[in-house]
mmCIF file of C-alpha atoms in Angstrom:
data_model
loop_
_atom_site.group_PDB
_atom_site.id
_atom_site.type_symbol
_atom_site.label_atom_id
_atom_site.label_comp_id
_atom_site.label_asym_id
_atom_site.label_seq_id
_atom_site.Cartn_x
_atom_site.Cartn_y
_atom_site.Cartn_z
ATOM 1 C CA MET A 195 -5.817 -17.245 -2.508
ATOM 2 C CA ARG A 196 -4.125 -15.977 0.645
ATOM 3 C CA SER A 197 -0.953 -13.872 0.421
ATOM 4 C CA ASP A 198 1.208 -16.657 1.853
ATOM 5 C CA GLU A 199 -0.172 -19.169 -0.673
ATOM 6 C CA PHE A 200 0.525 -16.747 -3.507
ATOM 7 C CA LEU A 201 4.115 -16.186 -2.384
ATOM 8 C CA ARG A 202 4.810 -19.909 -2.014
ATOM 9 C CA ALA A 203 3.452 -20.595 -5.495
ATOM 10 C CA LEU A 204 5.412 -17.654 -6.867
ATOM 11 C CA ASP A 205 8.677 -19.251 -5.711
ATOM 12 C CA LEU A 206 8.025 -22.181 -8.088
ATOM 13 C CA LEU A 207 8.108 -19.933 -11.158
ATOM 14 C CA PRO A 208 11.280 -19.329 -13.175
ATOM 15 C CA ALA A 209 12.535 -15.736 -13.180
ATOM 16 C CA PRO A 210 10.674 -14.324 -16.244
ATOM 17 C CA LEU A 211 7.318 -15.802 -15.207
ATOM 18 C CA HIS A 212 7.951 -14.908 -11.566
ATOM 19 C CA ASP A 213 8.249 -11.203 -12.403
ATOM 20 C CA ARG A 214 5.163 -11.242 -14.630
ATOM 21 C CA ALA A 215 3.008 -12.944 -11.995
ATOM 22 C CA LEU A 216 4.292 -10.629 -9.263
ATOM 23 C CA ALA A 217 3.236 -7.579 -11.300
ATOM 24 C CA LEU A 218 -0.317 -8.968 -11.332
ATOM 25 C CA ARG A 219 -0.415 -9.768 -7.626
ATOM 26 C CA GLY A 220 -3.055 -7.192 -6.808
ATOM 27 C CA TYR A 221 -5.619 -9.004 -8.951
ATOM 28 C CA VAL A 222 -5.423 -12.119 -6.806
ATOM 29 C CA ARG A 223 -7.344 -10.284 -4.073
ATOM 30 C CA LEU A 224 -11.108 -10.666 -4.349
ATOM 31 C CA ARG A 225 -12.668 -7.696 -6.165
ATOM 32 C CA ARG A 226 -16.119 -6.682 -7.311
ATOM 33 C CA CYS A 227 -14.972 -5.681 -10.798
ATOM 34 C CA GLU A 228 -15.657 -8.538 -13.274
ATOM 35 C CA THR A 229 -12.576 -7.818 -15.385
ATOM 36 C CA CYS A 230 -10.337 -7.754 -12.318
ATOM 37 C CA GLN A 231 -11.824 -11.078 -11.228
ATOM 38 C CA ALA A 232 -11.077 -12.551 -14.644
ATOM 39 C CA VAL A 233 -7.452 -11.403 -14.430
ATOM 40 C CA GLY A 234 -7.174 -12.826 -10.914
ATOM 41 C CA ASP A 235 -8.663 -16.148 -12.006
ATOM 42 C CA ALA A 236 -6.099 -16.436 -14.814
ATOM 43 C CA VAL A 237 -3.222 -15.699 -12.416
ATOM 44 C CA ARG A 238 -4.482 -18.242 -9.871
ATOM 45 C CA LEU A 239 -4.824 -20.894 -12.591
ATOM 46 C CA ALA A 240 -1.314 -20.100 -13.804
ATOM 47 C CA LEU A 241 0.082 -20.682 -10.314
ATOM 48 C CA THR A 242 -1.874 -23.923 -10.047
ATOM 49 C CA ALA A 243 -0.517 -25.050 -13.419
ATOM 50 C CA VAL A 244 3.084 -24.468 -12.393
ATOM 51 C CA HIS A 245 2.462 -26.517 -9.261
ATOM 52 C CA TYR A 246 1.930 -29.449 -11.623
ATOM 53 C CA ASP A 247 4.956 -28.535 -13.784
ATOM 54 C CA GLU A 248 2.752 -27.232 -16.608
ATOM 55 C CA LEU A 249 4.930 -24.252 -17.491
ATOM 56 C CA ALA A 250 3.486 -23.885 -20.994
ATOM 57 C CA SER A 251 -0.035 -23.605 -19.594
ATOM 58 C CA ALA A 252 1.137 -21.183 -16.923
ATOM 59 C CA THR A 253 2.725 -18.992 -19.606
ATOM 60 C CA GLN A 254 -0.472 -18.963 -21.683
ATOM 61 C CA LEU A 255 -2.580 -18.076 -18.667
ATOM 62 C CA LEU A 256 -0.277 -15.184 -17.731
ATOM 63 C CA ASP A 257 -0.480 -14.000 -21.352
ATOM 64 C CA THR A 258 -4.265 -13.940 -20.999
ATOM 65 C CA ALA A 259 -4.084 -12.111 -17.669
ATOM 66 C CA GLU A 260 -1.788 -9.423 -19.089
ATOM 67 C CA GLN A 261 -3.969 -8.968 -22.181
ATOM 68 C CA LEU A 262 -6.972 -8.336 -19.950
ATOM 69 C CA ALA A 263 -5.136 -6.126 -17.477
ATOM 70 C CA THR A 264 -3.265 -3.814 -19.846
ATOM 71 C CA PRO A 265 -6.253 -1.926 -21.278
ATOM 72 C CA HIS A 266 -8.184 -2.205 -18.040
ATOM 73 C CA ASN A 267 -5.649 -0.325 -15.896
ATOM 74 C CA LEU A 268 -3.670 -2.032 -13.156
ATOM 75 C CA ALA A 269 -5.126 -1.822 -9.657
ATOM 76 C CA CYS A 270 -8.574 -0.937 -10.992
ATOM 77 C CA ARG A 271 -11.182 0.535 -8.682
ATOM 78 C CA PRO A 272 -9.342 0.898 -5.369
ATOM 79 C CA GLU A 273 -12.678 1.831 -3.777
ATOM 80 C CA HIS A 274 -13.498 -1.883 -3.857
ATOM 81 C CA GLN A 275 -10.522 -2.701 -1.612
ATOM 82 C CA PRO A 276 -11.019 -2.525 2.175
ATOM 83 C CA GLY A 277 -9.786 0.744 3.627
ATOM 84 C CA ARG A 278 -8.941 2.224 0.246
ATOM 85 C CA GLY A 279 -10.689 4.568 -2.143
ATOM 86 C CA GLN A 280 -10.162 6.999 -4.990
ATOM 87 C CA VAL A 281 -11.529 10.371 -5.986
ATOM 88 C CA ARG A 282 -12.064 9.441 -9.625
ATOM 89 C CA ARG A 283 -11.892 13.056 -10.783
ATOM 90 C CA TRP A 284 -8.106 12.948 -10.438
ATOM 91 C CA ALA A 285 -7.526 9.405 -11.738
ATOM 92 C CA ALA A 286 -6.224 10.583 -15.100
ATOM 93 C CA THR A 287 -3.712 13.045 -13.632
ATOM 94 C CA SER A 288 -0.644 12.981 -15.880
ATOM 95 C CA ALA A 289 1.751 15.010 -13.735
ATOM 96 C CA PRO A 290 4.408 13.123 -11.719
ATOM 97 C CA LEU A 291 2.668 11.343 -8.856
ATOM 98 C CA ILE A 292 3.036 12.837 -5.365
ATOM 99 C CA ALA A 293 1.673 11.202 -2.219
ATOM 100 C CA ALA A 294 1.765 11.747 1.540
ATOM 101 C CA THR A 295 1.508 9.286 4.427
ATOM 102 C CA ASP A 296 1.014 9.662 8.164
ATOM 103 C CA ALA A 297 0.271 7.765 11.378
ATOM 104 C CA SER A 298 -1.539 8.542 14.630
ATOM 105 C CA TRP A 299 -1.405 6.851 18.045
ATOM 106 C CA LYS A 300 -3.229 7.632 21.283
ATOM 107 C CA GLY A 301 -3.383 5.198 24.169
ATOM 108 C CA ARG A 302 -4.096 1.748 22.732
ATOM 109 C CA ALA A 303 -5.509 2.917 19.412
ATOM 110 C CA GLY A 304 -3.643 3.692 16.222
ATOM 111 C CA GLY A 305 -4.315 4.632 12.630
ATOM 112 C CA ILE A 306 -2.438 5.155 9.386
ATOM 113 C CA GLY A 307 -3.402 7.040 6.256
ATOM 114 C CA TYR A 308 -2.226 8.100 2.821
ATOM 115 C CA VAL A 309 -3.408 10.229 -0.071
ATOM 116 C CA ALA A 310 -1.967 10.563 -3.585
ATOM 117 C CA SER A 311 -2.354 13.198 -6.256
ATOM 118 C CA ASP A 312 -4.101 10.679 -8.556
ATOM 119 C CA GLY A 313 -6.993 10.613 -6.080
ATOM 120 C CA ARG A 314 -6.121 7.404 -4.255
ATOM 121 C CA TYR A 315 -6.396 7.401 -0.495
ATOM 122 C CA GLY A 316 -6.481 4.879 2.315
ATOM 123 C CA LEU A 317 -6.854 4.545 6.053
ATOM 124 C CA ARG A 318 -6.458 1.634 8.448
ATOM 125 C CA SER A 319 -7.093 1.242 12.187
ATOM 126 C CA ARG A 320 -4.912 -0.751 14.553
ATOM 127 C CA ARG A 321 -4.674 -1.888 18.148
ATOM 128 C CA PRO A 322 -1.192 -2.790 19.449
ATOM 129 C CA GLY A 323 -0.386 -6.471 18.897
ATOM 130 C CA ARG A 324 1.859 -8.839 20.800
ATOM 131 C CA VAL A 325 4.763 -8.272 18.385
ATOM 132 C CA ASP A 326 4.509 -4.482 18.351
ATOM 133 C CA PRO A 327 7.254 -2.437 20.026
ATOM 134 C CA THR A 328 6.348 0.171 22.611
ATOM 135 C CA GLY A 329 7.136 3.841 23.074
ATOM 136 C CA PHE A 330 8.809 5.830 20.320
ATOM 137 C CA SER A 331 9.343 2.767 18.133
ATOM 138 C CA ARG A 332 5.597 2.081 18.004
ATOM 139 C CA VAL A 333 4.964 5.438 16.345
ATOM 140 C CA LEU A 334 7.963 5.048 14.024
ATOM 141 C CA VAL A 335 6.839 1.583 12.919
ATOM 142 C CA SER A 336 3.365 2.966 12.219
ATOM 143 C CA GLU A 337 4.811 5.782 10.102
ATOM 144 C CA LEU A 338 6.640 3.185 8.017
ATOM 145 C CA ARG A 339 3.592 0.920 7.830
ATOM 146 C CA ALA A 340 1.719 3.867 6.327
ATOM 147 C CA VAL A 341 4.301 4.027 3.522
ATOM 148 C CA GLU A 342 3.887 0.296 2.889
ATOM 149 C CA PHE A 343 0.095 0.757 2.850
ATOM 150 C CA LEU A 344 0.486 3.443 0.183
ATOM 151 C CA LEU A 345 2.912 1.545 -2.035
ATOM 152 C CA THR A 346 0.813 -1.622 -1.975
ATOM 153 C CA ALA A 347 -2.171 0.360 -3.273
ATOM 154 C CA TYR A 348 -0.478 -0.124 -6.649
ATOM 155 C CA ASP A 349 0.411 -3.439 -8.240
ATOM 156 C CA THR A 350 3.624 -1.634 -9.170
ATOM 157 C CA PRO A 351 4.301 1.820 -7.633
ATOM 158 C CA PRO A 352 4.571 4.350 -10.504
ATOM 159 C CA VAL A 353 8.060 5.220 -11.696
ATOM 160 C CA GLY A 354 9.356 8.449 -10.181
ATOM 161 C CA MET A 355 6.689 8.620 -7.497
ATOM 162 C CA THR A 356 7.402 11.062 -4.629
ATOM 163 C CA VAL A 357 6.343 10.048 -1.118
ATOM 164 C CA LEU A 358 6.165 12.790 1.502
ATOM 165 C CA VAL A 359 6.575 11.885 5.186
ATOM 166 C CA ASP A 360 6.618 14.225 8.192
ATOM 167 C CA SER A 361 8.720 11.866 10.333
ATOM 168 C CA LEU A 362 12.452 12.391 9.931
ATOM 169 C CA PRO A 363 13.303 9.057 11.649
ATOM 170 C CA ALA A 364 11.028 7.231 9.190
ATOM 171 C CA LEU A 365 12.626 9.105 6.302
ATOM 172 C CA ARG A 366 16.086 8.038 7.440
ATOM 173 C CA TYR A 367 15.058 4.367 7.397
ATOM 174 C CA LEU A 368 13.562 4.700 3.923
ATOM 175 C CA HIS A 369 16.793 6.225 2.627
ATOM 176 C CA ARG A 370 18.889 3.545 4.336
ATOM 177 C CA TRP A 371 16.792 0.790 2.796
ATOM 178 C CA GLN A 372 16.981 2.428 -0.591
ATOM 179 C CA GLY A 373 20.756 2.450 -0.168
ATOM 180 C CA GLY A 374 20.788 -1.304 0.447
ATOM 181 C CA GLU A 375 20.724 -1.439 4.273
ATOM 182 C CA THR A 376 17.611 -3.619 4.348
ATOM 183 C CA GLY A 377 18.634 -5.225 7.642
ATOM 184 C CA ALA A 378 18.268 -1.941 9.542
ATOM 185 C CA MET A 379 15.065 -1.936 11.577
ATOM 186 C CA PRO A 380 13.553 0.197 14.375
ATOM 187 C CA ALA A 381 14.480 -0.831 17.925
ATOM 188 C CA SER A 382 12.543 -3.846 19.253
ATOM 189 C CA TYR A 383 10.886 -4.554 15.902
ATOM 190 C CA ASP A 384 10.102 -8.280 15.876
ATOM 191 C CA LEU A 385 11.580 -10.005 12.821
ATOM 192 C CA ARG A 386 9.893 -13.365 13.373
ATOM 193 C CA PRO A 387 7.573 -14.512 10.554
ATOM 194 C CA ARG A 388 3.983 -13.434 10.952
ATOM 195 C CA ARG A 389 0.836 -15.474 10.436
ATOM 196 C CA ALA A 390 1.183 -18.233 7.837
ATOM 197 C CA GLY A 391 4.911 -17.535 7.499
ATOM 198 C CA MET A 392 4.565 -14.039 6.015
ATOM 199 C CA LYS A 393 7.524 -11.688 6.304
ATOM 200 C CA PRO A 394 6.989 -8.731 8.664
ATOM 201 C CA THR A 395 5.571 -5.620 7.024
ATOM 202 C CA LEU A 396 8.739 -3.544 7.388
ATOM 203 C CA VAL A 397 10.911 -6.333 5.984
ATOM 204 C CA ARG A 398 8.702 -6.447 2.888
ATOM 205 C CA LEU A 399 8.798 -2.652 2.668
ATOM 206 C CA ALA A 400 12.602 -2.546 2.966
ATOM 207 C CA GLU A 401 12.956 -5.100 0.163
ATOM 208 C CA LEU A 402 10.537 -3.191 -2.065
ATOM 209 C CA VAL A 403 12.261 0.145 -1.475
ATOM 210 C CA ALA A 404 15.689 -1.360 -2.146
ATOM 211 C CA ARG A 405 14.473 -2.526 -5.569
ATOM 212 C CA ARG A 406 13.122 0.928 -6.489
ATOM 213 C CA PRO A 407 15.849 3.592 -6.584
ATOM 214 C CA ASP A 408 13.525 5.686 -8.770
ATOM 215 C CA LEU A 409 11.130 6.322 -5.885
ATOM 216 C CA ARG A 410 11.714 9.615 -4.062
ATOM 217 C CA PHE A 411 11.145 9.957 -0.324
ATOM 218 C CA ALA A 412 11.111 13.495 1.027
ATOM 219 C CA HIS A 413 10.312 15.331 4.249
ATOM 220 C CA VAL A 414 7.331 17.624 4.653
ATOM 221 C CA LYS A 415 6.810 19.696 7.786
ATOM 222 C CA ALA A 416 3.793 18.576 9.791
ATOM 223 C CA HIS A 417 0.861 20.956 10.320
ATOM 224 C CA ALA A 418 2.278 23.466 7.866
ATOM 225 C CA HIS A 419 -0.883 23.577 5.716
ATOM 226 C CA HIS A 420 0.466 21.204 3.055
ATOM 227 C CA ALA A 421 -2.758 19.801 1.584
ATOM 228 C CA LEU A 422 -1.563 16.224 1.011
ATOM 229 C CA ASN A 423 0.124 15.980 4.414
ATOM 230 C CA GLU A 424 -2.939 17.422 6.141
ATOM 231 C CA ALA A 425 -5.131 14.896 4.316
ATOM 232 C CA ALA A 426 -2.953 11.939 5.337
ATOM 233 C CA ASP A 427 -2.852 13.225 8.921
ATOM 234 C CA SER A 428 -6.637 13.600 9.041
ATOM 235 C CA LEU A 429 -7.209 10.125 7.603
ATOM 236 C CA ALA A 430 -4.840 8.597 10.169
ATOM 237 C CA HIS A 431 -6.668 10.395 13.001
ATOM 238 C CA MET A 432 -10.018 9.249 11.611
ATOM 239 C CA ALA A 433 -8.806 5.643 11.516
ATOM 240 C CA ARG A 434 -7.543 5.908 15.100
ATOM 241 C CA ARG A 435 -10.838 7.337 16.388
ATOM 242 C CA ARG A 436 -12.752 4.522 14.736
ATOM 243 C CA VAL A 437 -11.079 2.002 17.078
ATOM 244 C CA GLU A 438 -12.966 3.409 20.067
ATOM 245 C CA GLU A 439 -15.929 4.996 18.284
ATOM 246 C CA PRO A 440 -17.318 2.744 15.501
ATOM 247 C CA PHE A 441 -18.794 4.651 12.558
ATOM 248 C CA ASP A 442 -19.053 4.320 8.780
ATOM 249 C CA VAL A 443 -15.751 5.832 7.767
ATOM 250 C CA ARG A 444 -16.185 5.562 3.993
ATOM 251 C CA PRO A 445 -18.222 8.688 3.179
ATOM 252 C CA ARG A 446 -16.265 10.835 5.639
ATOM 253 C CA ALA A 447 -12.915 9.649 4.296
ATOM 254 C CA HIS A 448 -13.969 10.218 0.689
ATOM 255 C CA ASP A 449 -15.278 13.742 1.355
ATOM 256 C CA LEU A 450 -12.135 14.604 3.313
ATOM 257 C CA ALA A 451 -9.800 13.314 0.598
ATOM 258 C CA GLU A 452 -11.817 15.082 -2.090
ATOM 259 C CA ALA A 453 -11.614 18.444 -0.299
ATOM 260 C CA PHE A 454 -7.869 18.318 0.326
ATOM 261 C CA LEU A 455 -7.129 17.053 -3.181
ATOM 262 C CA ARG A 456 -9.164 19.879 -4.677
ATOM 263 C CA ASP A 457 -7.069 22.374 -2.698
ATOM 264 C CA TRP A 458 -3.862 20.603 -3.773
ATOM 265 C CA HIS A 459 -4.690 20.628 -7.491
ATOM 266 C CA VAL A 460 -5.934 24.215 -7.413
ATOM 267 C CA ALA A 461 -2.651 25.292 -5.793
ATOM 268 C CA GLN A 462 -0.623 23.375 -8.383
ATOM 269 C CA ALA A 463 -2.514 24.993 -11.256
ATOM 270 C CA ALA A 464 -2.066 28.509 -9.884
#
């Protein structure tokens, strides 16, 4: 089921069922994990049932999906999602979650990256598209896209999560959105619907941030030897280089994230 199909079906659900299905959205993506596939199948069937006004069946199917998902851990096995991975050693970290994001642009190649203290990390390459702004706004939009990439690594971003960014302009937008100014956007950012009617990435991010006052967005100085920031920066650069120089990024990204996370956790334990 494509994202636009999921969102259209979601709009047919009454409020309580809508929120329950939305929390399970991540399972609708194809995954290699059998349990995740079973949860996703139940959610897809629930959305099909509501299309035919079978609310009772939809409710039962969501019950089944939640029963499978709860002990299995939401957003299981991020390493099975394109561009994402996890250093499993830190998956059970109980301390408040801290993450860092970053972006990199050079010429006509860009990349974004993130890393979190629970071992999750991600990187994504990008060439400028027809709707992308130019100049300073291109970099700013990429910094914000990196935050969206991080937050969507979780079906529901953990309560109290701290997100570190080294771009003060990006931080100002995040704070404005969290304060309710969801209409504020970087200069020249195209607000027209994307493919299949999807909302633009930053519009979705602004709406998510506005609903989550518990999330904390903070500034971290770039290139100041902060392990999580350095990891996100390195992942973004790696993603950018891959645009012009194809290579298997997975082992390099995992080793890089593992090394920086080890330094981060050692420093926190000291």
